[in-house]
Short mmCIF file of C-alpha atoms in Angstrom, two decimals:
data_model
loop_
_atom_site.label_atom_id
_atom_site.label_comp_id
_atom_site.label_asym_id
_atom_site.label_seq_id
_atom_site.Cartn_x
_atom_site.Cartn_y
_atom_site.Cartn_z
CA ARG J 1 0.00 0.00 0.00
CA LYS J 2 1.33 3.43 -0.90
CA GLU J 3 2.20 5.80 1.93
CA VAL J 4 0.15 8.61 0.42
CA GLU J 5 -2.68 8.27 -2.07
CA GLN J 6 -4.40 11.01 -4.02
CA ASP J 7 -7.00 11.16 -6.74
CA PRO J 8 -4.89 12.10 -9.79
CA GLY J 9 -7.74 13.97 -11.47
CA PRO J 10 -7.66 15.88 -13.68
CA PHE J 11 -10.07 18.38 -12.20
CA ASN J 12 -11.31 20.91 -14.74
CA VAL J 13 -13.28 23.77 -13.17
CA PRO J 14 -14.42 27.24 -14.27
CA GLU J 15 -13.07 30.38 -12.68
CA GLY J 16 -14.82 31.15 -9.43
CA ALA J 17 -15.61 27.52 -8.64
CA THR J 18 -14.84 25.78 -5.38
CA VAL J 19 -12.81 22.60 -5.67
CA ALA J 20 -11.71 20.07 -3.07
CA PHE J 21 -8.85 17.57 -3.14
CA ASN J 22 -8.54 14.58 -0.88
CA CYS J 23 -5.63 12.52 0.26
CA THR J 24 -5.20 9.48 2.51
CA TYR J 25 -2.08 8.27 4.27
CA SER J 26 -1.28 4.80 5.52
CA ASN J 27 0.89 5.34 8.60
CA SER J 28 -1.01 6.37 11.69
CA ALA J 29 2.25 7.58 13.27
CA SER J 30 2.66 10.29 10.64
CA GLN J 31 3.51 13.56 12.27
CA SER J 32 3.34 16.47 9.86
CA PHE J 33 1.27 17.19 6.81
CA PHE J 34 1.63 19.59 3.90
CA TRP J 35 0.20 20.60 0.57
CA TYR J 36 2.64 21.55 -2.17
CA ARG J 37 1.89 23.06 -5.53
CA GLN J 38 3.84 22.11 -8.65
CA ASP J 39 3.57 24.02 -11.90
CA CYS J 40 4.37 22.26 -15.16
CA ARG J 41 8.07 21.45 -15.43
CA LYS J 42 8.87 23.36 -12.22
CA GLU J 43 9.85 22.40 -8.71
CA PRO J 44 7.22 21.77 -6.02
CA LYS J 45 6.57 24.76 -3.77
CA LEU J 46 5.11 24.66 -0.29
CA LEU J 47 1.52 25.86 -0.35
CA MET J 48 0.65 25.32 3.28
CA SER J 49 1.20 23.12 6.28
CA VAL J 50 -1.84 21.28 7.63
CA TYR J 51 -2.56 21.52 11.33
CA SER J 52 -4.76 19.29 13.46
CA SER J 53 -7.33 22.02 14.02
CA GLY J 54 -7.48 22.86 10.33
CA ASN J 55 -6.12 26.05 8.89
CA GLU J 56 -6.91 28.64 6.29
CA ASP J 57 -4.75 30.86 4.11
CA GLY J 58 -6.83 33.21 2.01
CA ARG J 59 -8.85 31.12 -0.44
CA PHE J 60 -7.19 27.88 0.67
CA THR J 61 -8.39 25.72 3.57
CA ALA J 62 -6.68 22.56 4.74
CA GLN J 63 -8.20 19.94 7.03
CA LEU J 64 -6.72 16.94 8.80
CA ASN J 65 -8.64 13.96 10.15
CA ARG J 66 -6.21 11.80 12.09
CA ALA J 67 -8.79 9.15 12.94
CA SER J 68 -9.53 8.54 9.28
CA GLN J 69 -5.96 9.36 8.14
CA TYR J 70 -7.35 11.82 5.67
CA ILE J 71 -6.23 15.26 4.51
CA SER J 72 -8.12 17.71 2.36
CA LEU J 73 -7.50 20.97 0.52
CA LEU J 74 -10.33 23.29 -0.43
CA ILE J 75 -9.83 26.10 -2.93
CA ARG J 76 -12.54 28.75 -3.08
CA ASP J 77 -13.11 31.25 -5.88
CA SER J 78 -10.67 29.48 -8.22
CA LYS J 79 -8.38 31.62 -10.34
CA LEU J 80 -6.71 30.77 -13.64
CA SER J 81 -3.41 30.97 -11.80
CA ASP J 82 -4.47 28.10 -9.51
CA SER J 83 -3.97 25.68 -12.41
CA ALA J 84 -1.22 23.31 -11.26
CA THR J 85 -0.64 19.91 -9.71
CA TYR J 86 -1.26 19.73 -5.96
CA LEU J 87 0.87 17.31 -3.98
CA CYS J 88 -0.19 15.85 -0.65
CA VAL J 89 2.86 15.30 1.58
CA VAL J 90 3.21 13.45 4.86
CA LYS J 91 6.16 13.32 7.25
CA THR J 92 6.69 9.98 8.96
CA VAL J 93 9.42 8.57 11.19
CA ARG J 94 10.29 4.95 10.56
CA GLY J 95 12.68 3.03 12.82
CA SER J 96 16.09 4.66 12.87
CA THR J 97 15.42 6.74 9.77
CA LEU J 98 15.03 10.43 10.32
CA GLY J 99 11.56 11.73 9.64
CA ARG J 100 11.18 11.76 5.91
CA LEU J 101 8.55 13.15 3.59
CA TYR J 102 6.32 10.94 1.49
CA PHE J 103 4.74 12.53 -1.56
CA GLY J 104 1.51 11.67 -3.26
CA ARG J 105 1.55 11.59 -7.05
CA GLY J 106 -0.45 14.78 -7.18
CA THR J 107 -3.86 15.98 -8.30
CA GLN J 108 -3.95 18.00 -11.48
CA LEU J 109 -6.18 21.08 -11.54
CA THR J 110 -7.07 23.16 -14.58
CA VAL J 111 -9.12 26.32 -14.11
CA TRP J 112 -10.72 27.59 -17.32
CA PRO J 113 -12.07 31.09 -18.06
CA SER O 1 16.90 34.47 3.34
CA GLN O 2 17.73 30.97 2.19
CA THR O 3 18.16 30.11 -1.46
CA ILE O 4 18.98 26.86 -3.19
CA HIS O 5 20.67 26.53 -6.55
CA GLN O 6 20.97 23.61 -8.93
CA TRP O 7 22.86 23.22 -12.17
CA PRO O 8 22.68 22.49 -14.91
CA ALA O 9 19.01 23.20 -15.56
CA THR O 10 18.77 20.68 -18.39
CA LEU O 11 21.09 17.94 -19.55
CA VAL O 12 21.05 15.41 -22.37
CA GLN O 13 23.50 12.57 -21.97
CA PRO O 14 24.18 9.30 -23.81
CA VAL O 15 23.77 5.95 -22.10
CA GLY O 16 26.96 4.93 -20.34
CA SER O 17 28.25 8.46 -19.80
CA PRO O 18 29.02 9.87 -16.33
CA LEU O 19 26.87 12.37 -14.45
CA SER O 20 27.48 15.11 -11.95
CA LEU O 21 24.68 17.35 -10.69
CA GLU O 22 25.38 20.05 -8.16
CA CYS O 23 23.24 21.67 -5.50
CA THR O 24 24.25 24.55 -3.23
CA VAL O 25 22.35 26.25 -0.45
CA GLU O 26 22.83 29.81 0.79
CA GLY O 27 21.64 31.54 3.91
CA THR O 28 21.68 28.57 6.26
CA SER O 29 24.29 26.43 7.97
CA ASN O 30 24.42 22.68 8.47
CA PRO O 31 21.16 22.03 6.61
CA ASN O 32 19.68 18.60 6.03
CA LEU O 33 19.85 18.11 2.26
CA TYR O 34 17.96 15.75 -0.01
CA TRP O 35 18.06 14.46 -3.59
CA TYR O 36 14.80 13.40 -5.23
CA ARG O 37 13.92 12.13 -8.67
CA GLN O 38 10.59 12.64 -10.37
CA ALA O 39 10.08 10.41 -13.39
CA ALA O 40 7.51 11.39 -16.01
CA GLY O 41 4.00 10.97 -14.62
CA ARG O 42 5.23 9.71 -11.28
CA GLY O 43 5.66 10.97 -7.76
CA LEU O 44 8.83 12.18 -6.10
CA GLN O 45 11.24 9.43 -5.08
CA LEU O 46 13.78 10.14 -2.35
CA LEU O 47 17.25 9.07 -3.49
CA PHE O 48 19.66 10.34 -0.83
CA TYR O 49 19.74 12.55 2.20
CA SER O 50 22.55 14.09 4.21
CA VAL O 51 22.63 15.52 7.72
CA GLY O 52 26.18 16.87 7.45
CA ILE O 53 29.51 16.90 5.62
CA GLY O 54 30.49 13.43 4.45
CA GLN O 55 27.26 11.88 5.80
CA ILE O 56 25.10 10.26 3.12
CA SER O 57 22.14 7.93 3.48
CA SER O 58 20.78 6.08 0.49
CA GLU O 59 17.10 5.33 0.29
CA VAL O 60 16.99 3.24 -2.85
CA PRO O 61 19.77 1.01 -4.27
CA GLN O 62 20.53 2.17 -7.77
CA ASN O 63 23.01 3.43 -10.28
CA LEU O 64 23.61 6.74 -8.50
CA SER O 65 25.74 8.04 -5.65
CA ALA O 66 25.85 11.24 -3.65
CA SER O 67 28.51 13.22 -1.84
CA ARG O 68 28.59 16.20 0.49
CA PRO O 69 32.07 17.70 0.32
CA GLN O 70 31.07 20.99 1.98
CA ASP O 71 28.37 22.06 4.40
CA ARG O 72 26.21 23.70 1.76
CA GLN O 73 27.09 21.56 -1.26
CA PHE O 74 25.41 18.31 -2.28
CA ILE O 75 26.42 16.41 -5.42
CA LEU O 76 24.65 13.61 -7.26
CA SER O 77 26.78 11.40 -9.48
CA SER O 78 26.79 8.36 -11.68
CA LYS O 79 29.65 6.54 -13.37
CA LYS O 80 27.49 5.15 -16.17
CA LEU O 81 24.01 6.43 -16.93
CA LEU O 82 21.12 4.15 -17.82
CA LEU O 83 18.03 5.03 -19.84
CA SER O 84 16.00 4.64 -16.66
CA ASP O 85 17.98 7.47 -15.02
CA SER O 86 16.06 10.02 -17.09
CA GLY O 87 13.93 12.29 -14.96
CA PHE O 88 13.63 15.55 -13.08
CA TYR O 89 16.21 15.73 -10.27
CA LEU O 90 15.40 17.94 -7.35
CA CYS O 91 17.55 19.02 -4.43
CA ALA O 92 15.85 20.16 -1.24
CA TRP O 93 16.77 21.47 2.21
CA ARG O 94 14.77 21.06 5.38
CA GLY O 95 13.29 24.05 7.10
CA THR O 96 13.13 24.35 10.86
CA THR O 97 9.59 25.62 11.40
CA ASN O 98 7.67 22.44 10.76
CA ASN O 99 10.24 20.19 9.02
CA GLU O 100 8.94 21.25 5.65
CA GLN O 101 11.30 21.00 2.68
CA PHE O 102 12.17 23.61 0.09
CA PHE O 103 13.21 22.63 -3.39
CA GLY O 104 15.72 23.95 -5.86
CA PRO O 105 14.72 24.61 -9.47
CA GLY O 106 15.72 21.10 -10.54
CA THR O 107 17.73 19.51 -13.34
CA ARG O 108 15.87 17.84 -16.17
CA LEU O 109 18.00 14.89 -17.34
CA THR O 110 17.37 12.98 -20.56
CA VAL O 111 19.44 9.87 -21.20
CA LEU O 112 19.47 8.76 -24.84
#
């Protein structure tokens, strides 16, 4: 079973729409959670960390459900510039290995005018 | 502020040729550094990480090696490239706020 699983999409939405991405992780001992954004042929960039109580940054809201091992990202009022691939990322400590990040394959979003 | 550089940006190499990719970090000392590969249509795969000079941990046995000759320098190498080594190679350093990682611009490698 993969450490992190995401719906690959693609999601195609009009400007102004609300879109939600989901992600599940397999290790209940996972400690930290993030959403990254990756534009085509570019490096991933940190969008936001995900906290247990949920957190919001402008039009973006992230939620964490530890009991269900589920993370979500909600984007409100979508803009053309939101078109990208969104990566769900989980930090887990295994044995003697330092905490390492596990990346989902990403969910592709296209916002059309 | 911290910045991370990678070069070259793109590279086309024949099968069997050697490889050397370089990553340098500025604005931080003794960072944890990472090499990842992203193959076409796939997720990021951790290749190596380093917690200090001369300290390298390999995550996946393969055709590649890494070295950390200086505190802020991380090098990815191969003696003989394979077709399967093609991909997007990303270097990252670990932040201290929440253990997030920040990526360099990457090197896109095509092995022919």
